[in-house]
Amino acid sequence: MAENPVKWLFLVLTSYLSFTLVHSASNPLLKKTYIVQMDKSAMPASFSSHLEWYSSTLKSVTYKTQSEDEDRILYSYQNAFHGVAAQLTEEEAERLEEQDGVVSILPEMKYQLHTTRSPMFLGLEREESTRIWSQNLADHDVIVGVLDTGIWPESESFNDTGMSPVPARWKGMCETGRGFQKHHCNRKIVGARVFYRGYEAATGKINEKTEYKSPRDQDGHGTHTAATVAGAPVRGANLLGYAYGTARGMSPGARVAAYKVCWSGGCFSSDILSAVDRAVADGVNVLSISLGGGVSSYYRDSLAIATFGAMEMGVFVSCSAGNGGPDPVSLTNVSPWITTVGASTMDRDFPANIKLGTGRTVTGVSLYKGRRFLSLNKQYPIVYMGSNYSSPDPSSLCLEGTLDPHVVSGKIVICDRGISPRVQKGQVVKDAGGIGMILTNTAANGEELVADCHLLPAVAVGEMEGKAIKHYALTSRKATATLAFLGTRLGIRPSPVVAAFSSRGPNFLTLEILKPDVVAPGVNILAAWTGELGPSSLATDHRRVKFNILSGTSMSCPHVSGIAALLKARHPEWSPAAIKSALMTTAYVHDNTHNPLEDASAAAPSTPYDHGAGHINPLKALDPGLVYDIEAQDYFEFLCSQKLTAAQLKVFGKYSNRTCHHTIANSGDLNYPAISVVFPDNKVSSVMTLHRTVTNVGPPISNYHVVVSPFKGATIKVDPESLQFTGKNQKLSYKITFTAKSPQTMPEFGGLMWKDGVHKVRSPIVITWLPTL
């Protein structure tokens, strides 16, 4: 992060503004999709149904033409959200907003996907854990809804052998279409639905010859995330020989319901909202959503509003943090009722070597496995099309049409990361006659290495080594190299490491709510794959595999969704907030070398803005000792502290007729497992007191004492310093008083821990001094 407060604040503000403010010119006669939230209780008695009322309200403000289909409604929402998605002109939307019963109108928003070893790495396959996590019928009662690109039902990961009948409470269904029939659902895939009306309204009709207008997953992303959540164990899983072993989901006994909301051109909020609404009515326990858009105010964020409704119904919601790192303030899905998941590495790698003509060997990574290999006993000429080894330029990015076959043919081409997909650069090199590729990181990616299933011999290297190789190629007329692929290596140290691409805090929407919440494995994850695409996802890739290795917070999110399903099976009485608390307060912040978790982008210790409460620890989360529980009304009280108007609060309060009781003095007083305090830096003597309540979910008789790390800029007093519980589920409260003594130029990080000799219930603490603007 920046070295001085002015630069840091400027960076935070500019990152936030560039991330959230997108302006576009609009045609006043053009119809667009709007999400219209209605006050369900305001329906006049003259209407027989809510849909009839919604339709009538819309017709009262819309212009009709003879050629136009009068029905503008795409979806009707009635569970986690109340209202419709409809096609309106801007003027019609403005008029509609003034009608009785209309709570809010939100424009359609486009979301993007945030694109085996992890069970063992997380402790789910150790011998001592087998008994604790052994499958039982409780697992089979948990249903995870996966909002994504659909599912490939033939994958062995969705085999339902040995599973009990689908719970009678399940109300979902198996929608059919091209390539997907009723029999594709089973006791593992209990439901499959498609949502495309918003997508088609924005982009035109789906071409059913090139895309499945059914739950079948053409992209692979949805199959990969669903299998990560709840895939059945598959022995001998691998990607072209890499990562060989048993692949299994985090909660292999749980069921999956696939909600296809993403298509070739993206994912649209009206479809996503309908899927959340439907999933809640179907009876899911957990929602796994590996996608995101920009950051909007809570009352303008349709996903935040829908997931608030899901939370009210007791559904745990896990979302990916985004792949905007290492830039600060790059997070999406920051609402406190959502569990926001960042990405980290595991202790498995796929090393590959570059042996230079100088005799020096450089180690990178690759998942290349093809017929074409370079001889280890021979050196091949290397070429770099850039003009400056220290920074990329257009000619060094290996974009389509930029490589001259006369220059690169028969050579290993050095390509800088950026603009185009990493594997596509290799295809460009191959098409131009190149025999191999060295993919070099730029400053944006630092030393983080992500392995790819390339279409020609290719090795990825970090920024520093990349600069050295480029310098060699530019300064030596006879620069040469060869590439060697070393397979799979385990026991990598240090691990885990926070991924450079993982989106970072602070959460500028509300600095007092620390985000992300946790990090989980999201780099080089092996899971099931579609039979429709090759592992590189390029149309030119004719290879077909049953499993693929992907990286992204899209991969870390379903890890948390699956662990949440396990916790729900073991503790069916726990609320979504209790499950989140168990994951956060048991997370660890040291790697397998006993040092603080590193940040891959800086090769330096990460902070809670990068890793949240830390890296998930499922075995510890099973028995957290204490939890910070939060009820739906508490979240509403938090919103009341956000200076929202009565009309804006209605967006969240109307379903349960919630009103503000003002039980939360400021945002930091929400009973969140993380603690974030914001001081104005011009008040040295500022005092801030926050309140927390913990619930005992451990032994009835439990005595805890508190330990707090020291801070330079403030003193911290916890009252009381010990908590003595005499019963299960008993609640006890404490307060933390922060007294500013020396304003700091940068945020300070530390922690508060309650200990009883067995449990360590840890909350990260962040203290920020904001300049007075």
Tab-separated table of C-alpha atoms in Angstrom, residues 415-753:
chain	number	residue	atom	x	y	z
A	415	CYS	CA	4.786	-12.320	-24.368
A	416	ASP	CA	3.743	-9.841	-21.668
A	417	ARG	CA	0.550	-10.473	-19.700
A	418	GLY	CA	-2.338	-8.103	-20.253
A	419	ILE	CA	-5.334	-7.208	-22.475
A	420	SER	CA	-5.976	-10.691	-23.936
A	421	PRO	CA	-6.389	-14.071	-22.160
A	422	ARG	CA	-3.092	-15.779	-21.282
A	423	VAL	CA	-3.833	-18.943	-23.269
A	424	GLN	CA	-4.929	-16.916	-26.290
A	425	LYS	CA	-1.459	-15.362	-26.513
A	426	GLY	CA	-0.079	-18.862	-26.960
A	427	GLN	CA	-2.535	-19.520	-29.787
A	428	VAL	CA	-1.375	-16.285	-31.489
A	429	VAL	CA	2.250	-17.419	-31.146
A	430	LYS	CA	1.384	-20.860	-32.527
A	431	ASP	CA	-0.524	-19.383	-35.491
A	432	ALA	CA	2.467	-17.189	-36.340
A	433	GLY	CA	4.780	-20.207	-36.408
A	434	GLY	CA	6.320	-19.839	-32.967
A	435	ILE	CA	7.352	-23.086	-31.263
A	436	GLY	CA	6.972	-21.979	-27.639
A	437	MET	CA	6.080	-19.068	-25.365
A	438	ILE	CA	7.479	-17.463	-22.229
A	439	LEU	CA	4.636	-15.564	-20.538
A	440	THR	CA	5.979	-12.747	-18.344
A	441	ASN	CA	4.153	-10.981	-15.555
A	442	THR	CA	4.048	-7.197	-15.485
A	443	ALA	CA	3.899	-4.930	-12.425
A	444	ALA	CA	0.150	-5.558	-12.181
A	445	ASN	CA	0.727	-9.246	-11.393
A	446	GLY	CA	4.089	-9.129	-9.620
A	447	GLU	CA	5.480	-12.537	-8.717
A	448	GLU	CA	2.206	-14.444	-8.624
A	449	LEU	CA	2.173	-17.422	-10.977
A	450	VAL	CA	-1.052	-18.913	-12.340
A	451	ALA	CA	-0.735	-22.142	-14.324
A	452	ASP	CA	-2.553	-22.527	-17.652
A	453	CYS	CA	-3.292	-25.442	-19.977
A	454	HIS	CA	-1.514	-23.963	-23.006
A	455	LEU	CA	-1.839	-25.087	-26.610
A	456	LEU	CA	1.930	-25.010	-27.224
A	457	PRO	CA	4.941	-25.383	-24.918
A	458	ALA	CA	4.667	-22.326	-22.636
A	459	VAL	CA	5.965	-21.283	-19.218
A	460	ALA	CA	4.747	-18.367	-17.055
A	461	VAL	CA	7.294	-16.441	-14.952
A	462	GLY	CA	7.147	-13.587	-12.450
A	463	GLU	CA	7.847	-9.940	-13.187
A	464	MET	CA	11.471	-9.849	-11.984
A	465	GLU	CA	12.558	-12.968	-13.851
A	466	GLY	CA	10.553	-11.788	-16.848
A	467	LYS	CA	12.477	-8.525	-16.970
A	468	ALA	CA	15.783	-10.401	-16.869
A	469	ILE	CA	14.749	-12.744	-19.713
A	470	LYS	CA	13.471	-9.835	-21.830
A	471	HIS	CA	16.686	-7.911	-21.215
A	472	TYR	CA	18.660	-10.958	-22.352
A	473	ALA	CA	16.558	-11.288	-25.528
A	474	LEU	CA	16.904	-7.589	-26.376
A	475	THR	CA	20.652	-7.321	-25.753
A	476	SER	CA	21.926	-10.634	-27.120
A	477	ARG	CA	21.642	-11.359	-30.831
A	478	LYS	CA	21.855	-15.083	-30.198
A	479	ALA	CA	19.565	-15.369	-27.171
A	480	THR	CA	18.311	-18.935	-26.743
A	481	ALA	CA	16.324	-21.090	-24.316
A	482	THR	CA	14.497	-24.370	-23.917
A	483	LEU	CA	11.433	-25.274	-21.847
A	484	ALA	CA	10.957	-28.248	-19.488
A	485	PHE	CA	7.746	-29.341	-17.710
A	486	LEU	CA	8.121	-30.923	-14.276
A	487	GLY	CA	4.583	-32.129	-13.437
A	488	THR	CA	2.928	-31.747	-10.023
A	489	ARG	CA	4.739	-30.772	-6.817
A	490	LEU	CA	3.252	-30.843	-3.302
A	491	GLY	CA	4.386	-29.328	-0.011
A	492	ILE	CA	5.039	-25.875	-1.471
A	493	ARG	CA	6.222	-23.325	1.088
A	494	PRO	CA	5.109	-20.771	1.976
A	495	SER	CA	1.412	-21.486	1.594
A	496	PRO	CA	-1.220	-20.303	1.623
A	497	VAL	CA	-0.422	-16.939	0.019
A	498	VAL	CA	-3.059	-14.300	-0.807
A	499	ALA	CA	-3.495	-14.252	-4.599
A	500	ALA	CA	-2.427	-11.056	-6.339
A	501	PHE	CA	-5.656	-10.990	-8.385
A	502	SER	CA	-7.874	-11.303	-5.298
A	503	SER	CA	-9.835	-8.061	-4.815
A	504	ARG	CA	-8.854	-5.909	-1.842
A	505	GLY	CA	-10.417	-3.639	0.721
A	506	PRO	CA	-11.061	-1.321	2.274
A	507	ASN	CA	-14.810	-1.507	1.814
A	508	PHE	CA	-15.346	2.147	0.973
A	509	LEU	CA	-19.123	1.794	1.055
A	510	THR	CA	-18.787	1.307	4.823
A	511	LEU	CA	-15.235	1.414	6.178
A	512	GLU	CA	-16.488	-0.001	9.494
A	513	ILE	CA	-17.427	-3.323	7.814
A	514	LEU	CA	-14.164	-5.081	7.044
A	515	LYS	CA	-14.138	-6.917	3.701
A	516	PRO	CA	-13.268	-9.428	2.369
A	517	ASP	CA	-14.474	-11.684	5.178
A	518	VAL	CA	-12.071	-14.580	4.580
A	519	VAL	CA	-9.810	-16.093	1.923
A	520	ALA	CA	-10.000	-19.669	0.628
A	521	PRO	CA	-8.225	-21.748	-2.048
A	522	GLY	CA	-8.683	-20.064	-5.416
A	523	VAL	CA	-5.474	-20.712	-7.373
A	524	ASN	CA	-5.006	-23.777	-9.601
A	525	ILE	CA	-8.156	-25.591	-8.418
A	526	LEU	CA	-8.996	-28.954	-10.019
A	527	ALA	CA	-12.719	-29.691	-10.484
A	528	ALA	CA	-15.209	-31.080	-12.999
A	529	TRP	CA	-15.434	-29.613	-16.498
A	530	THR	CA	-17.849	-29.385	-19.406
A	531	GLY	CA	-17.585	-31.806	-22.298
A	532	GLU	CA	-18.238	-28.943	-24.697
A	533	LEU	CA	-14.942	-27.014	-24.435
A	534	GLY	CA	-11.238	-27.702	-24.235
A	535	PRO	CA	-9.379	-26.900	-20.998
A	536	SER	CA	-8.114	-23.551	-22.398
A	537	SER	CA	-11.718	-22.509	-23.244
A	538	LEU	CA	-10.528	-21.464	-26.704
A	539	ALA	CA	-12.599	-22.509	-29.711
A	540	THR	CA	-9.382	-23.721	-31.366
A	541	ASP	CA	-8.711	-26.147	-28.489
A	542	HIS	CA	-10.049	-29.545	-29.567
A	543	ARG	CA	-8.861	-31.400	-26.471
A	544	ARG	CA	-11.596	-32.728	-24.170
A	545	VAL	CA	-11.064	-33.336	-20.451
A	546	LYS	CA	-13.279	-34.397	-17.544
A	547	PHE	CA	-11.518	-32.104	-15.069
A	548	ASN	CA	-9.912	-28.704	-15.433
A	549	ILE	CA	-7.695	-26.446	-13.336
A	550	LEU	CA	-8.940	-22.853	-12.912
A	551	SER	CA	-8.006	-19.843	-10.797
A	552	GLY	CA	-10.086	-16.922	-9.498
A	553	THR	CA	-12.232	-15.855	-6.574
A	554	SER	CA	-14.898	-17.814	-8.487
A	555	MET	CA	-13.043	-20.885	-7.250
A	556	SER	CA	-12.612	-19.703	-3.636
A	557	CYS	CA	-16.295	-18.801	-3.197
A	558	PRO	CA	-17.626	-22.390	-3.637
A	559	HIS	CA	-15.016	-23.643	-1.135
A	560	VAL	CA	-16.714	-21.472	1.496
A	561	SER	CA	-20.210	-22.403	0.239
A	562	GLY	CA	-19.366	-26.082	0.635
A	563	ILE	CA	-17.878	-25.635	4.118
A	564	ALA	CA	-21.000	-23.639	5.068
A	565	ALA	CA	-23.100	-26.614	3.908
A	566	LEU	CA	-21.051	-28.905	6.181
A	567	LEU	CA	-21.512	-26.547	9.123
A	568	LYS	CA	-25.253	-26.315	8.401
A	569	ALA	CA	-25.475	-30.132	8.395
A	570	ARG	CA	-23.716	-30.338	11.774
A	571	HIS	CA	-25.470	-27.308	13.285
A	572	PRO	CA	-28.868	-26.991	11.557
A	573	GLU	CA	-29.949	-24.449	14.187
A	574	TRP	CA	-27.166	-21.990	13.294
A	575	SER	CA	-28.148	-18.791	11.475
A	576	PRO	CA	-26.254	-17.584	8.387
A	577	ALA	CA	-24.459	-15.064	10.637
A	578	ALA	CA	-23.427	-17.782	13.097
A	579	ILE	CA	-21.934	-19.856	10.258
A	580	LYS	CA	-20.070	-16.814	8.957
A	581	SER	CA	-18.811	-16.023	12.459
A	582	ALA	CA	-17.521	-19.584	12.925
A	583	LEU	CA	-15.611	-19.316	9.626
A	584	MET	CA	-14.163	-15.899	10.469
A	585	THR	CA	-13.178	-16.282	14.129
A	586	THR	CA	-11.389	-19.603	13.528
A	587	ALA	CA	-9.541	-18.446	10.391
A	588	TYR	CA	-5.753	-18.442	10.580
A	589	VAL	CA	-3.335	-15.655	9.622
A	590	HIS	CA	-0.031	-17.595	9.487
A	591	ASP	CA	1.233	-19.866	6.709
A	592	ASN	CA	2.925	-23.285	6.846
A	593	THR	CA	6.255	-21.614	7.684
A	594	HIS	CA	4.613	-20.006	10.767
A	595	ASN	CA	5.015	-16.530	9.287
A	596	PRO	CA	2.196	-14.038	8.592
A	597	LEU	CA	0.234	-14.763	5.408
A	598	GLU	CA	2.048	-13.241	2.442
A	599	ASP	CA	0.580	-11.067	-0.292
A	600	ALA	CA	1.623	-12.509	-3.668
A	601	SER	CA	1.549	-9.085	-5.313
A	602	ALA	CA	4.124	-7.594	-2.952
A	603	ALA	CA	6.017	-10.581	-1.473
A	604	ALA	CA	5.253	-8.934	1.876
A	605	PRO	CA	2.824	-9.700	4.718
A	606	SER	CA	-0.823	-9.310	3.736
A	607	THR	CA	-3.255	-7.265	5.815
A	608	PRO	CA	-6.932	-7.686	6.745
A	609	TYR	CA	-7.725	-5.538	3.687
A	610	ASP	CA	-6.288	-8.438	1.668
A	611	HIS	CA	-7.253	-11.530	3.691
A	612	GLY	CA	-10.096	-10.336	5.931
A	613	ALA	CA	-10.248	-12.454	9.095
A	614	GLY	CA	-7.776	-14.906	7.519
A	615	HIS	CA	-7.746	-18.264	5.753
A	616	ILE	CA	-10.653	-20.621	6.459
A	617	ASN	CA	-10.050	-23.551	8.816
A	618	PRO	CA	-13.032	-25.957	8.503
A	619	LEU	CA	-12.135	-28.266	11.401
A	620	LYS	CA	-11.863	-25.346	13.811
A	621	ALA	CA	-15.070	-23.782	12.437
A	622	LEU	CA	-16.968	-26.928	13.445
A	623	ASP	CA	-16.372	-26.019	17.103
A	624	PRO	CA	-15.739	-22.255	17.317
A	625	GLY	CA	-16.613	-21.916	21.022
A	626	LEU	CA	-18.334	-18.553	20.610
A	627	VAL	CA	-20.181	-16.945	17.711
A	628	TYR	CA	-21.208	-13.387	16.897
A	629	ASP	CA	-24.821	-13.818	15.862
A	630	ILE	CA	-26.738	-11.220	13.860
A	631	GLU	CA	-30.474	-11.242	13.230
A	632	ALA	CA	-32.199	-9.724	10.204
A	633	GLN	CA	-33.403	-6.771	12.311
A	634	ASP	CA	-29.788	-6.102	13.376
A	635	TYR	CA	-28.742	-5.808	9.743
A	636	PHE	CA	-31.672	-3.470	9.200
A	637	GLU	CA	-30.516	-1.381	12.179
A	638	PHE	CA	-27.108	-1.230	10.503
A	639	LEU	CA	-28.801	0.155	7.377
A	640	CYS	CA	-30.595	2.681	9.582
A	641	SER	CA	-27.152	3.952	10.632
A	642	GLN	CA	-26.158	4.494	6.971
A	643	LYS	CA	-28.035	7.804	6.603
A	644	LEU	CA	-30.551	6.283	4.206
A	645	THR	CA	-33.878	8.038	3.699
A	646	ALA	CA	-37.131	6.402	4.767
A	647	ALA	CA	-37.861	5.588	1.116
A	648	GLN	CA	-34.444	3.998	0.662
A	649	LEU	CA	-34.844	1.929	3.834
A	650	LYS	CA	-38.177	0.628	2.536
A	651	VAL	CA	-36.201	-1.364	-0.033
A	652	PHE	CA	-35.073	-3.661	2.804
A	653	GLY	CA	-37.793	-3.199	5.401
A	654	LYS	CA	-41.002	-3.569	3.478
A	655	TYR	CA	-41.185	-7.376	3.372
A	656	SER	CA	-41.238	-7.709	7.167
A	657	ASN	CA	-42.517	-4.191	7.858
A	658	ARG	CA	-39.251	-3.350	9.593
A	659	THR	CA	-38.692	0.019	11.249
A	660	CYS	CA	-35.616	1.608	12.805
A	661	HIS	CA	-35.281	1.140	16.561
A	662	HIS	CA	-31.867	2.884	16.525
A	663	THR	CA	-30.203	0.172	18.590
A	664	ILE	CA	-26.947	0.650	16.649
A	665	ALA	CA	-25.277	4.010	17.275
A	666	ASN	CA	-22.886	3.758	14.345
A	667	SER	CA	-21.912	1.308	11.603
A	668	GLY	CA	-19.119	-0.192	13.696
A	669	ASP	CA	-21.628	-1.313	16.323
A	670	LEU	CA	-23.077	-4.074	14.149
A	671	ASN	CA	-22.278	-7.355	15.927
A	672	TYR	CA	-19.758	-8.236	13.206
A	673	PRO	CA	-16.946	-10.758	13.861
A	674	ALA	CA	-14.410	-8.211	12.542
A	675	ILE	CA	-13.800	-4.845	14.189
A	676	SER	CA	-13.043	-1.690	12.205
A	677	VAL	CA	-12.736	1.764	13.784
A	678	VAL	CA	-12.515	5.041	11.879
A	679	PHE	CA	-11.054	8.165	13.525
A	680	PRO	CA	-10.806	11.653	12.053
A	681	ASP	CA	-7.066	12.365	12.296
A	682	ASN	CA	-7.497	15.884	13.671
A	683	LYS	CA	-8.959	14.676	16.982
A	684	VAL	CA	-6.153	13.302	19.109
A	685	SER	CA	-8.388	12.766	22.120
A	686	SER	CA	-11.194	10.985	20.228
A	687	VAL	CA	-12.841	8.133	22.100
A	688	MET	CA	-14.828	5.463	20.293
A	689	THR	CA	-16.737	2.671	22.034
A	690	LEU	CA	-18.042	-0.365	20.154
A	691	HIS	CA	-20.266	-3.124	21.504
A	692	ARG	CA	-20.287	-6.850	20.787
A	693	THR	CA	-22.313	-9.830	21.999
A	694	VAL	CA	-21.080	-13.414	21.823
A	695	THR	CA	-23.145	-16.589	22.042
A	696	ASN	CA	-21.692	-19.662	23.715
A	697	VAL	CA	-21.917	-22.670	21.367
A	698	GLY	CA	-19.242	-24.627	23.267
A	699	PRO	CA	-19.383	-26.362	26.677
A	700	PRO	CA	-22.113	-24.918	28.969
A	701	ILE	CA	-19.555	-23.974	31.649
A	702	SER	CA	-16.924	-21.910	29.851
A	703	ASN	CA	-14.621	-19.132	31.031
A	704	TYR	CA	-12.935	-16.873	28.494
A	705	HIS	CA	-10.350	-14.123	28.929
A	706	VAL	CA	-9.425	-11.509	26.342
A	707	VAL	CA	-6.087	-10.739	24.670
A	708	VAL	CA	-5.705	-7.619	22.494
A	709	SER	CA	-2.708	-6.685	20.352
A	710	PRO	CA	-1.112	-3.264	21.033
A	711	PHE	CA	-1.539	-0.327	18.640
A	712	LYS	CA	0.672	2.731	18.199
A	713	GLY	CA	-2.128	5.176	17.554
A	714	ALA	CA	-4.683	4.212	20.185
A	715	THR	CA	-5.162	2.478	23.481
A	716	ILE	CA	-7.781	-0.267	23.705
A	717	LYS	CA	-9.767	-1.280	26.764
A	718	VAL	CA	-12.126	-4.271	26.798
A	719	ASP	CA	-14.820	-4.399	29.483
A	720	PRO	CA	-15.228	-6.942	30.937
A	721	GLU	CA	-11.895	-8.692	30.364
A	722	SER	CA	-13.368	-12.113	31.116
A	723	LEU	CA	-16.620	-13.832	30.182
A	724	GLN	CA	-18.036	-16.603	32.356
A	725	PHE	CA	-20.728	-18.712	30.723
A	726	THR	CA	-23.010	-21.024	32.668
A	727	GLY	CA	-25.121	-22.424	29.828
A	728	LYS	CA	-25.226	-23.415	26.173
A	729	ASN	CA	-26.441	-20.651	23.822
A	730	GLN	CA	-26.051	-18.083	26.620
A	731	LYS	CA	-25.231	-14.585	25.354
A	732	LEU	CA	-22.799	-12.205	27.034
A	733	SER	CA	-21.841	-8.705	25.920
A	734	TYR	CA	-18.680	-6.659	26.136
A	735	LYS	CA	-17.551	-3.237	24.978
A	736	ILE	CA	-14.283	-2.109	23.410
A	737	THR	CA	-13.171	1.472	24.002
A	738	PHE	CA	-10.619	2.964	21.611
A	739	THR	CA	-8.855	6.133	22.748
A	740	ALA	CA	-6.834	7.883	20.048
A	741	LYS	CA	-3.411	8.993	21.284
A	742	SER	CA	-1.274	9.419	18.159
A	743	PRO	CA	-2.918	9.606	14.724
A	744	GLN	CA	-1.141	7.350	12.236
A	745	THR	CA	-0.499	8.044	8.566
A	746	MET	CA	-1.591	4.539	7.585
A	747	PRO	CA	-4.246	2.095	8.816
A	748	GLU	CA	-3.142	-0.084	11.745
A	749	PHE	CA	-3.955	-3.792	11.973
A	750	GLY	CA	-4.187	-6.152	14.919
A	751	GLY	CA	-6.582	-8.502	16.645
A	752	LEU	CA	-8.747	-9.308	19.656
A	753	MET	CA	-8.970	-12.884	20.917
